[in-house]
Short mmCIF file of C-alpha atoms and ligand atoms in Angstrom, two decimals:
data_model
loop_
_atom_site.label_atom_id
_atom_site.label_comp_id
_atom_site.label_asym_id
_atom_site.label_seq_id
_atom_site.Cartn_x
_atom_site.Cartn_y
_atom_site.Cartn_z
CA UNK D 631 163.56 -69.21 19.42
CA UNK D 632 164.07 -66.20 17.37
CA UNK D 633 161.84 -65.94 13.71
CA UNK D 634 163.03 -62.65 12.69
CA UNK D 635 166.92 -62.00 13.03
CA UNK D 636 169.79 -61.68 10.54
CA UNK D 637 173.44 -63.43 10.94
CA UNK D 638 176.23 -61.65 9.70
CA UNK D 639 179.82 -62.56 9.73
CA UNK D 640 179.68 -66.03 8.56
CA UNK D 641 182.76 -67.54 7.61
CA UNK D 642 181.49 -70.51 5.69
CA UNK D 643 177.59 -70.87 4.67
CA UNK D 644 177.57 -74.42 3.52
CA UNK D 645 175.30 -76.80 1.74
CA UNK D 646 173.68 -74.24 -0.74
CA UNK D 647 171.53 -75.30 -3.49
CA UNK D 648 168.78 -74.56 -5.78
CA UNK D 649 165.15 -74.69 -3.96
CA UNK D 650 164.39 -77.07 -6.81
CA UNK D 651 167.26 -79.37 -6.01
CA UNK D 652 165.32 -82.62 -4.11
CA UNK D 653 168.53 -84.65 -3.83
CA UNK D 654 171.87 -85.02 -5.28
CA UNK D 655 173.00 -88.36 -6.57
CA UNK D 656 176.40 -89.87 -7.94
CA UNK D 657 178.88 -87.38 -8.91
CA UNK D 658 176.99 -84.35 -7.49
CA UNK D 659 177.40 -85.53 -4.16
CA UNK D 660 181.11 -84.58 -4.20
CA UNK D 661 180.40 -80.58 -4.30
CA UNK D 662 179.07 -78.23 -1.83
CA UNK D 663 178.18 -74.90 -2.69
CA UNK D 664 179.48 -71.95 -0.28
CA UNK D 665 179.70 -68.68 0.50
CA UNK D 666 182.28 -67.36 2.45
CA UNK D 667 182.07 -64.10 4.25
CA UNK D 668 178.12 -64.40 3.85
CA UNK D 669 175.02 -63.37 6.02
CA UNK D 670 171.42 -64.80 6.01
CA UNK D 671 168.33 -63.09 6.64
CA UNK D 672 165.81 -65.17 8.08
CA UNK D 673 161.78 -63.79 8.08
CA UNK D 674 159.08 -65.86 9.66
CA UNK D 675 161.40 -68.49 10.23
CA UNK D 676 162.14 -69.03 6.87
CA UNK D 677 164.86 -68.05 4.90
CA UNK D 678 164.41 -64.89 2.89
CA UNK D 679 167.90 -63.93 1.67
CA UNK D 680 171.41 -65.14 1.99
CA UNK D 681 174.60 -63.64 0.02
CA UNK D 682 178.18 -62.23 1.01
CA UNK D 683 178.41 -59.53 3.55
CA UNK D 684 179.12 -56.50 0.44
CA UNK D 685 175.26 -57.10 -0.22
CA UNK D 686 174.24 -57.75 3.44
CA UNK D 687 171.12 -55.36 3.34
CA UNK D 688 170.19 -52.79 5.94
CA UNK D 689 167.84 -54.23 8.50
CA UNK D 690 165.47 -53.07 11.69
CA UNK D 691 165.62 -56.56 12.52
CA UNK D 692 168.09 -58.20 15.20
CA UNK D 693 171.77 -58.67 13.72
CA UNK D 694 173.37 -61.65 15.41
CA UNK D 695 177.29 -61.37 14.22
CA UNK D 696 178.88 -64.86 13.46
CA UNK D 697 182.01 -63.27 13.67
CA UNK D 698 183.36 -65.91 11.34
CA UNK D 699 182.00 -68.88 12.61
CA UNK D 700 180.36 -71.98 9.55
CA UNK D 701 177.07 -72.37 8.90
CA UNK D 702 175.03 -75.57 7.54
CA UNK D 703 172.00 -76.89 7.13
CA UNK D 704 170.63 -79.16 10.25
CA UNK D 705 170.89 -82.40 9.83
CA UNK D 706 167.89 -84.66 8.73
CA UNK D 707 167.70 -88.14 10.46
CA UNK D 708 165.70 -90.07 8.34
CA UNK D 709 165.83 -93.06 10.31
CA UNK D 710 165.41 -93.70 13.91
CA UNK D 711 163.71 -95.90 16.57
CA UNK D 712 163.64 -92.96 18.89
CA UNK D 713 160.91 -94.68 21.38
CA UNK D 714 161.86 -97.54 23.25
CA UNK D 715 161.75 -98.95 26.98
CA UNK D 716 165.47 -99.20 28.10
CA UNK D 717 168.57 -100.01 27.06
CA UNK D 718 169.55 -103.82 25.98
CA UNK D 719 173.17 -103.80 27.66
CA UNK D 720 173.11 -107.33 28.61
CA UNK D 721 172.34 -108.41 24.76
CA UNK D 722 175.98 -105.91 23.79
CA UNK D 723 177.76 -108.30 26.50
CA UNK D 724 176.49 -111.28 24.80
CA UNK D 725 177.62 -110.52 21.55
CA UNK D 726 180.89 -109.56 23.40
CA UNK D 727 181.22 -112.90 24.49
CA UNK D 728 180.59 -114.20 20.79
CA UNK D 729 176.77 -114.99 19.53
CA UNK D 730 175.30 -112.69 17.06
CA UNK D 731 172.59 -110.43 16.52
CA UNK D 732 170.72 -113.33 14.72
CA UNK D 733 171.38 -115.95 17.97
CA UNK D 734 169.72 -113.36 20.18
CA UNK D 735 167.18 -112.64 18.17
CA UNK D 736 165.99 -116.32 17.58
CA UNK D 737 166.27 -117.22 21.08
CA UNK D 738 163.40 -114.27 21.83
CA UNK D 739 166.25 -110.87 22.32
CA UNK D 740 166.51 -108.14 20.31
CA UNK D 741 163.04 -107.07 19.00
CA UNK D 742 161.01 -108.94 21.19
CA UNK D 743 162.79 -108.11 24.08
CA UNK D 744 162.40 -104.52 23.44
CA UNK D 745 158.68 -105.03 22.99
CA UNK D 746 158.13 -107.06 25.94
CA UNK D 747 159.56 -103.93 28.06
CA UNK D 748 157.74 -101.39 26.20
CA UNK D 749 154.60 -102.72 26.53
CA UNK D 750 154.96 -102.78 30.05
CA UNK D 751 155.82 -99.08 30.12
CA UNK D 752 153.07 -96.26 30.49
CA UNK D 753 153.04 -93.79 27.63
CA UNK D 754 153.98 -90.50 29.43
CA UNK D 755 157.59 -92.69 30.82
CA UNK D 756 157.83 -93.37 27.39
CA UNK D 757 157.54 -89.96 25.81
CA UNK D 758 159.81 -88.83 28.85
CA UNK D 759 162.59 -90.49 27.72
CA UNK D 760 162.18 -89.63 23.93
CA UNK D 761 162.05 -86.47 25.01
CA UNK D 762 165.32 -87.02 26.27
CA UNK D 763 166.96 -88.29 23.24
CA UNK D 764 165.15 -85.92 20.91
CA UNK D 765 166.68 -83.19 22.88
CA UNK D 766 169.84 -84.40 22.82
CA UNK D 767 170.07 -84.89 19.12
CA UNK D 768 168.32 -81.54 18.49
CA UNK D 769 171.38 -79.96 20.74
CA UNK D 770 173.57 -82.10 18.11
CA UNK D 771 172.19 -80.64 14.86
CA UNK D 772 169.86 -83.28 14.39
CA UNK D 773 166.48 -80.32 12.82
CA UNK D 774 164.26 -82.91 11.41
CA UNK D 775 163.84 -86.08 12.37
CA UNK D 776 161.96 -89.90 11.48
CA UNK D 777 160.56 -92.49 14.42
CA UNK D 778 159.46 -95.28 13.87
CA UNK D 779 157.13 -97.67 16.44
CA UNK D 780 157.93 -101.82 16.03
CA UNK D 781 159.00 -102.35 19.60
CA UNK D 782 155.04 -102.51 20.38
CA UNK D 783 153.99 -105.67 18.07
CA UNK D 784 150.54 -105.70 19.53
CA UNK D 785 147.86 -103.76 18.75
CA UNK D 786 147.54 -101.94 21.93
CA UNK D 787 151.07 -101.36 22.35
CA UNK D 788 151.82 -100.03 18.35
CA UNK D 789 149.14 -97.55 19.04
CA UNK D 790 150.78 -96.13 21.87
CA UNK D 791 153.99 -95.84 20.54
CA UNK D 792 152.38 -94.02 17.82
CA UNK D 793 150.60 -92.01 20.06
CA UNK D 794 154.18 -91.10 21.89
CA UNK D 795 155.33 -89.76 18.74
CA UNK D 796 152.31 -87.93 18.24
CA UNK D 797 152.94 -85.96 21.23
CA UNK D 798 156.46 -85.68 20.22
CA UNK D 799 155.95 -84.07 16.83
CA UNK D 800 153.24 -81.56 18.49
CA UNK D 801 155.63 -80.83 21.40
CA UNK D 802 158.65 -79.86 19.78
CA UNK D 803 160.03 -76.97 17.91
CA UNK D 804 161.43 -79.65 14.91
CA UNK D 805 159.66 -81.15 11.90
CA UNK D 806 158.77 -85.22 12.70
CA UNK D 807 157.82 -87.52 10.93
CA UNK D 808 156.25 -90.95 11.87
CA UNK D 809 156.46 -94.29 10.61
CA UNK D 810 154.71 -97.75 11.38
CA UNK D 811 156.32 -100.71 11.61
CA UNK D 812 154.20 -102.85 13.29
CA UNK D 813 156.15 -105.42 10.78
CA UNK D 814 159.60 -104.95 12.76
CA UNK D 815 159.58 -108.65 13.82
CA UNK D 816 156.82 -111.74 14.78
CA UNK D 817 155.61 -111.77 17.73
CA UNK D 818 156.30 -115.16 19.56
CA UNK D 819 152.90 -115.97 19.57
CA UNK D 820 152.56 -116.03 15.83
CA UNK D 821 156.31 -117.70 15.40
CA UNK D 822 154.09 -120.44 13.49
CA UNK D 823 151.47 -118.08 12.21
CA UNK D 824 152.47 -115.40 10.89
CA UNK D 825 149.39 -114.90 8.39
CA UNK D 826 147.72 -114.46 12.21
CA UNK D 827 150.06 -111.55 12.76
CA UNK D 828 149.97 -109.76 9.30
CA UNK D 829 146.14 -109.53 9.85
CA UNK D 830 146.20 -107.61 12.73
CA UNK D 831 148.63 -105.55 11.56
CA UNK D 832 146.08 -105.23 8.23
CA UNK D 833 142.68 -105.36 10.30
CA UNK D 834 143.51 -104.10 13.44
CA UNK D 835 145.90 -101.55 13.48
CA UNK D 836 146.10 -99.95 9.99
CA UNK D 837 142.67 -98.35 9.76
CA UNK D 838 143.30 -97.31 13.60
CA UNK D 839 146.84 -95.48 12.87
CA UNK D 840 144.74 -93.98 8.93
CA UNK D 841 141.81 -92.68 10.85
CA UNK D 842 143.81 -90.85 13.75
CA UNK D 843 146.40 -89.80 11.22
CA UNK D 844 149.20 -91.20 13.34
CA UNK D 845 152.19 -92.40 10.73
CA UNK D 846 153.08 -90.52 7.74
CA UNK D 847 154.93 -93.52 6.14
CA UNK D 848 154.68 -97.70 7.00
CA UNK D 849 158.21 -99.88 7.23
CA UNK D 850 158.86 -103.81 7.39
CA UNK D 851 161.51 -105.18 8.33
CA UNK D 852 162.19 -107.22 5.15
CA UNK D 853 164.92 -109.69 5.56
CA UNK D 854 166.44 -113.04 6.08
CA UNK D 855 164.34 -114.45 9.43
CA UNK D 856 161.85 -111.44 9.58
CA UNK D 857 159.08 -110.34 7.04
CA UNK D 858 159.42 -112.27 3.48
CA UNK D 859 158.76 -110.29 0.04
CA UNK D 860 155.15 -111.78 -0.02
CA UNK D 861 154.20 -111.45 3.54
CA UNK D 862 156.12 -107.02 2.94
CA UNK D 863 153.74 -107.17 -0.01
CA UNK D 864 150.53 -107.61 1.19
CA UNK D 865 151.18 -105.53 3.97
CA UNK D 866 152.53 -102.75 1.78
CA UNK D 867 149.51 -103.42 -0.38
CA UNK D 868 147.39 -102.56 2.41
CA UNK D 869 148.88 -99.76 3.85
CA UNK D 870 149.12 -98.15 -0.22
CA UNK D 871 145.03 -98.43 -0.13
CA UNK D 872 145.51 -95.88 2.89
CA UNK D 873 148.07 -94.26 1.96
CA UNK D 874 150.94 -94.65 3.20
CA UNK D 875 153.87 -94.84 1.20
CA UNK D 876 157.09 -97.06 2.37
CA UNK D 877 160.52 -96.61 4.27
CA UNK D 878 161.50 -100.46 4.15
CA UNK D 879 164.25 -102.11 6.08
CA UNK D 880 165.93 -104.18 3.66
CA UNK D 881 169.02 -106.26 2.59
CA UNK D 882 170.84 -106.16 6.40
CA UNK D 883 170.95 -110.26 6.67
CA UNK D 884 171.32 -111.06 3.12
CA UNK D 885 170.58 -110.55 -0.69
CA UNK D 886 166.87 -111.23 0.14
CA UNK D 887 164.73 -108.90 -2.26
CA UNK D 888 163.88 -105.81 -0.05
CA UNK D 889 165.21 -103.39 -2.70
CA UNK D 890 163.21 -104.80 -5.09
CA UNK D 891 160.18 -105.36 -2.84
CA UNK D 892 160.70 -101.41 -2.16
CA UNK D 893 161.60 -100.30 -5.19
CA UNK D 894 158.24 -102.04 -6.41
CA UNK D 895 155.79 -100.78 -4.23
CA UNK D 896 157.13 -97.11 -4.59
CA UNK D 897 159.04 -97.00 -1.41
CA UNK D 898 160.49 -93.30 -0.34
CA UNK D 899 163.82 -94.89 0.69
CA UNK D 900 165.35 -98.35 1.50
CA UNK D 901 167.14 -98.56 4.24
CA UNK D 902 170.16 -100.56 5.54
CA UNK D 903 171.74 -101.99 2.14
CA UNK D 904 174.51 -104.14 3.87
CA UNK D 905 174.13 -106.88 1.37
CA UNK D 906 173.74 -105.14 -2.13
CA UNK D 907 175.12 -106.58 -5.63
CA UNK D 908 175.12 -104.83 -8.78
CA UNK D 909 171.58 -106.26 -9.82
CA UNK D 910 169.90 -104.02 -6.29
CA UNK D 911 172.05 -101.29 -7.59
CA UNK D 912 170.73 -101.27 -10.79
CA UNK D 913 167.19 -101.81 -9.64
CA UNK D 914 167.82 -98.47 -7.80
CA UNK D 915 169.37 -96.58 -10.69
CA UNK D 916 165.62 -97.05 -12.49
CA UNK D 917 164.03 -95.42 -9.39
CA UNK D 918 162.99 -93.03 -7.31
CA UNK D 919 163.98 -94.51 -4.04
CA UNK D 920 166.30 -93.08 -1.58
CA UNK D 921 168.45 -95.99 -0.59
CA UNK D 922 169.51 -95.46 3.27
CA UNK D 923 173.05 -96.66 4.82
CA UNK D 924 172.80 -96.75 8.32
CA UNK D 925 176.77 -97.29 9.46
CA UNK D 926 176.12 -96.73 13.32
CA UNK D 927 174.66 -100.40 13.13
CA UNK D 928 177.02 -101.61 11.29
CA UNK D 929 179.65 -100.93 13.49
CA UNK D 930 177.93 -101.55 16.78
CA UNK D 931 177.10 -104.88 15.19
CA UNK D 932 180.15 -105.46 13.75
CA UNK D 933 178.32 -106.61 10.40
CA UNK D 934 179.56 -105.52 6.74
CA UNK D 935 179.04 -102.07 5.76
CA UNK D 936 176.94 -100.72 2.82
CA UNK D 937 179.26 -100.28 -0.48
CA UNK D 938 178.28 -96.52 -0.15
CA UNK D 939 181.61 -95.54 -2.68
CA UNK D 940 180.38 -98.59 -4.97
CA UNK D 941 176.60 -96.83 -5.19
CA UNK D 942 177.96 -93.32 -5.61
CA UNK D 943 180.29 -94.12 -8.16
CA UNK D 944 177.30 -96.24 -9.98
CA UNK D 945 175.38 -93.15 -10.41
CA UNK D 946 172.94 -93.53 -7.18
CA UNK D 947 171.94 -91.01 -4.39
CA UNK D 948 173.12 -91.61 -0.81
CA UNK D 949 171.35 -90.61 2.01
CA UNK D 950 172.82 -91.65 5.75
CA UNK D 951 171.07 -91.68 8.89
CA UNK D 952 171.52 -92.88 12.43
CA UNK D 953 169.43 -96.25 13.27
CA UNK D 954 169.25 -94.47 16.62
CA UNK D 955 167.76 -97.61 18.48
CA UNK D 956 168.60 -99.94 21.79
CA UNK D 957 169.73 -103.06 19.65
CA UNK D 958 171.91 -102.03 16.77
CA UNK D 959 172.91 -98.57 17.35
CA UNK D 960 172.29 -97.06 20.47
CA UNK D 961 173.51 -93.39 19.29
CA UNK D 962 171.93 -90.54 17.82
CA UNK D 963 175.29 -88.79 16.57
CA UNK D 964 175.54 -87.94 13.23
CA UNK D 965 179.00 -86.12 13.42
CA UNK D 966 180.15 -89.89 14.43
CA UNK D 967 178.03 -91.07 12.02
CA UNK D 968 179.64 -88.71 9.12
CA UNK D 969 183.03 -90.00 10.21
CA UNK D 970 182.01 -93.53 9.80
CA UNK D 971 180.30 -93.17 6.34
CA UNK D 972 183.92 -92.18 5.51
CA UNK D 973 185.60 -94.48 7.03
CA UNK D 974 184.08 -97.21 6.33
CA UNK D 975 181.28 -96.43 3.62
CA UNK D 976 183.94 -95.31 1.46
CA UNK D 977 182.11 -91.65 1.19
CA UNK D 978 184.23 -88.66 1.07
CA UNK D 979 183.53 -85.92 3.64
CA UNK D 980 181.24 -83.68 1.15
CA UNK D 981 179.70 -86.85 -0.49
CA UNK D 982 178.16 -87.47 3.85
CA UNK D 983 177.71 -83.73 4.54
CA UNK D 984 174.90 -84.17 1.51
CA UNK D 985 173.79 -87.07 2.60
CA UNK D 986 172.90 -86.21 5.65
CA UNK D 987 171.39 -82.73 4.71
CA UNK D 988 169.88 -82.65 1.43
CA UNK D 989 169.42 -87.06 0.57
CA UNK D 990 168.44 -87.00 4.47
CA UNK D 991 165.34 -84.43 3.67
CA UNK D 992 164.63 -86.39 0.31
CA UNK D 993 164.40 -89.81 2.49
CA UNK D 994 161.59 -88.10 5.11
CA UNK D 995 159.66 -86.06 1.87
CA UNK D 996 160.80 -82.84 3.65
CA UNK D 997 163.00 -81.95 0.50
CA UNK D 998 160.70 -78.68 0.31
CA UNK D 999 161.71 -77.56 3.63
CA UNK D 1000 165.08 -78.90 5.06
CA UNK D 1001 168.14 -80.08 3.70
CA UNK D 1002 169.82 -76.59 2.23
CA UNK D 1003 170.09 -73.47 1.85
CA UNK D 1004 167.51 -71.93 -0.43
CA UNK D 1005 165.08 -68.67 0.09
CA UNK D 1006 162.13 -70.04 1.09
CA UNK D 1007 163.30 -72.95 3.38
CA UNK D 1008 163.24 -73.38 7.24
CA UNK D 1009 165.67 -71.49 8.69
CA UNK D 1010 167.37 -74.30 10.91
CA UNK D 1011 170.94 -74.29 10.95
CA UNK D 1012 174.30 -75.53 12.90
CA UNK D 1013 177.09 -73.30 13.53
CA UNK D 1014 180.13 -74.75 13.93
CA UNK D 1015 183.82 -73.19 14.68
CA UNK D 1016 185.77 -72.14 11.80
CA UNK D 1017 187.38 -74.88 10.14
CA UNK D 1018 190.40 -75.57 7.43
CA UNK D 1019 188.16 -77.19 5.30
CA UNK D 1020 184.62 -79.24 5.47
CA UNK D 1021 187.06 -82.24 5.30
CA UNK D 1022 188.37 -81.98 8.59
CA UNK D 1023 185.34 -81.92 10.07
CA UNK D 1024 184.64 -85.74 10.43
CA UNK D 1025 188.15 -86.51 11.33
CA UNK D 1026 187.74 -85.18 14.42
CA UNK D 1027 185.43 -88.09 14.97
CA UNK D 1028 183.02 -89.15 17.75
CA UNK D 1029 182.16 -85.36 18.70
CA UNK D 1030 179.66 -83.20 18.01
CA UNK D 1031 180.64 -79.82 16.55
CA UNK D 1032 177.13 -78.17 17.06
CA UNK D 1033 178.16 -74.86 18.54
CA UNK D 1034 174.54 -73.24 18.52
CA UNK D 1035 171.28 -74.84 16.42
CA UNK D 1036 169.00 -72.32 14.95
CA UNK D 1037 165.44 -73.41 14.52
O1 NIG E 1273 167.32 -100.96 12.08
N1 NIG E 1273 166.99 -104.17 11.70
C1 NIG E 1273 165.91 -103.95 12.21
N2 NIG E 1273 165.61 -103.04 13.13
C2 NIG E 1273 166.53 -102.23 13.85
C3 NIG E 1273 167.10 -102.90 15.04
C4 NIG E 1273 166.09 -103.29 15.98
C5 NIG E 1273 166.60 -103.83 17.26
O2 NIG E 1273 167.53 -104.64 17.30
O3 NIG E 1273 166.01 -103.45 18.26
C6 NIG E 1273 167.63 -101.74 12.94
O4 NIG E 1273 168.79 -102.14 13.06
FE1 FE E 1274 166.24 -99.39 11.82
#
């Protein structure tokens, strides 16, 4: 990719904001700043000017003309379950023909399924096919991006998911982050132990993933069925003493304390937010978590969605992301995902466009780097046609409109 080059021409250049700016929340989230008629000059891969074409400044470096077409920030997905074994079609046929997530899950599906594949599957199949996807949603406009591990849930198996994304983040050209969540689910060998479990995630694999530096944040899956607020505490605890801040899953099944459990041990963002009521909302106002709305699962599980208008219009930040993962959302597009959050988060089309730019960088602590357009960022970008406005953009739904990435 090209690190010294200037684009002229552009119609739109969208999603401008202070370099200060780490996330935008309530009212903010309606406005975008643009230029139209506008260049950038990118140095080192970073941005070192923008502004309209009058003040376009002469250049030895390569002029790429736009000739009109938009350009926006890449989008950050701050939460995705990139690695995983195969597909779980025959679970999506099941719920077709009426149980739910929860049946599946309790009868040994969903999670532990995916974990009993994956820890049959050598590493380098594994980082094949998150290659795969990674390139696919890098094609899409996806320029930063989280994974998480959880379909290991042994020791041997976390590690080498880990691992995978290891070799992911050194391999390609985007900014990765990792996260542990050895605490997705119980394996079914500690169904009536769980203590058993919690201390091998503690003992076992914690100092492992601190001492090879192979997660940047820890997740539990804190919810009705899965990880309780004292079992997410102690591991949070322990993951705090290495430090490793959280990214929890919280409040899909119920009202069950994961944004407080979150929102108490410091978490980065909460993520899910299905079942919120005004006392989680408020809990967030006093915060500085990120809470997540993930509407790809919603809809593939045909479960509530988060009250993204009621959290906007309460003052909050938004931030959505994709879930990308075999069981609950098998997609990684966040033009489909941008419709959705409008659709059916109640989010207007600028209130996603931040969400999934600047909240999206906030959620992954990458708020220095991605999410805008500021001198001194990354210079990673999606052009896009020309369009009549940034509100028709998601309703063409369920396509991508990445004409060329810049990275
Ligand atoms: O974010 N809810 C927990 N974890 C994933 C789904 C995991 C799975 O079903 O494989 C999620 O939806
Ligand atoms: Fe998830």
């Amino acid at each position: 990719m090209l690190k010294n080059y200037t684009l002229t021409n552009i119609g739109q250049l969208m999603g401008i904001l202070p370099k200060e700016t780490m996330l935008l929340k309530g009212e903010e989230m309606g406005h975008i700043n643009a230029l139209h008629n506008a260049f950038v000059e990118v140095v080192d891969g970073k941005i070192h000017a923008y502004g309209i074409m009058d003040n376009c400044p002469e250049t030895d470096q390569q002029i790429v003309n736009m000739h009109g077409d938009w350009l926006m920030p890449g989008f950050v997905d701050s939460h995705t379950h990139m690695v995983f074994a195969s597909s779980r079609h025959n679970e999506y046929v099941m719920r077709l023909q009426g149980k739910t997530y929860e049946d599946i899950a309790a009868e040994g599906g969903g999670i532990l399924n995916s974990a009993k594949k994956l820890q049959a599957m050598d590493a380098d199949t594994l980082y094949k096919k998150a290659l795969k996807y990674a390139e696919e949603a890098i094609a899409g406009g996806t320029l930063a991006l989280e994974i998480k591990s959880g379909y290991g849930l042994s020791v041997e198996a976390e590690l080498k998911m880990l691992r995978v994304v290891k070799r992911l983040k050194n391999e390609l050209p985007i900014s990765i982050k990792a996260t542990f969540l050895g605490a997705h689910a119980f394996p079914a060998e500690y169904k009536s132990n769980h203590q058993g479990y919690i201390d091998l995630i503690i003992n076992e694999m914690l100092p492992v993933i601190a001492k090879e530096h192979l997660a940047d944040y820890i997740d539990v899956f804190c919810d009705k069925g899965f990880f309780s607020v004292e079992e997410t505490t102690q591991i949070l605890t322990a993951a705090a003493a290495l430090g490793l801040q959280p990214k929890i899953h919280g409040n899909e099944l119920g009202l069950t304390g994961g944004v407080q459990t979150a929102v108490d041990n410091n978490a980065l963002s909460v993520d899910h937010l299905e079942h919120l009521s005004d006392v989680e909302i408020n809990y967030l106002l006093n915060s500085n978590t990120m809470p997540v709305i993930l509407p790809g699962s919603s809809f593939f599980l045909k479960i509530p969605y988060a009250p993204g208008r009621r959290m906007i219009d309460a003052g909050l930040p938004v931030c959505v992301a994709s879930d990308f993962n075999p069981g609950s959302s098998p997609h990684h597009n966040l033009w489909f995902t941008w419709s959705l959050a409008c659709l059916y988060n109640g989010l207007l089309p600028a209130e996603a466009f931040n969400a999934l730019t600047i909240n999206g960088a906030y959620a992954l602590g990458l708020s220095e780097t991605h999410g805008s357009i500021a001198v001194g960022k990354n210079a990673c970008f999606i052009q896009t046609r020309a369009f009549e406005s940034i509100n028709e953009i998601p309703y063409w739904f369920a396509q991508s409109h990445a004409k060329k990435v810049w990275y």
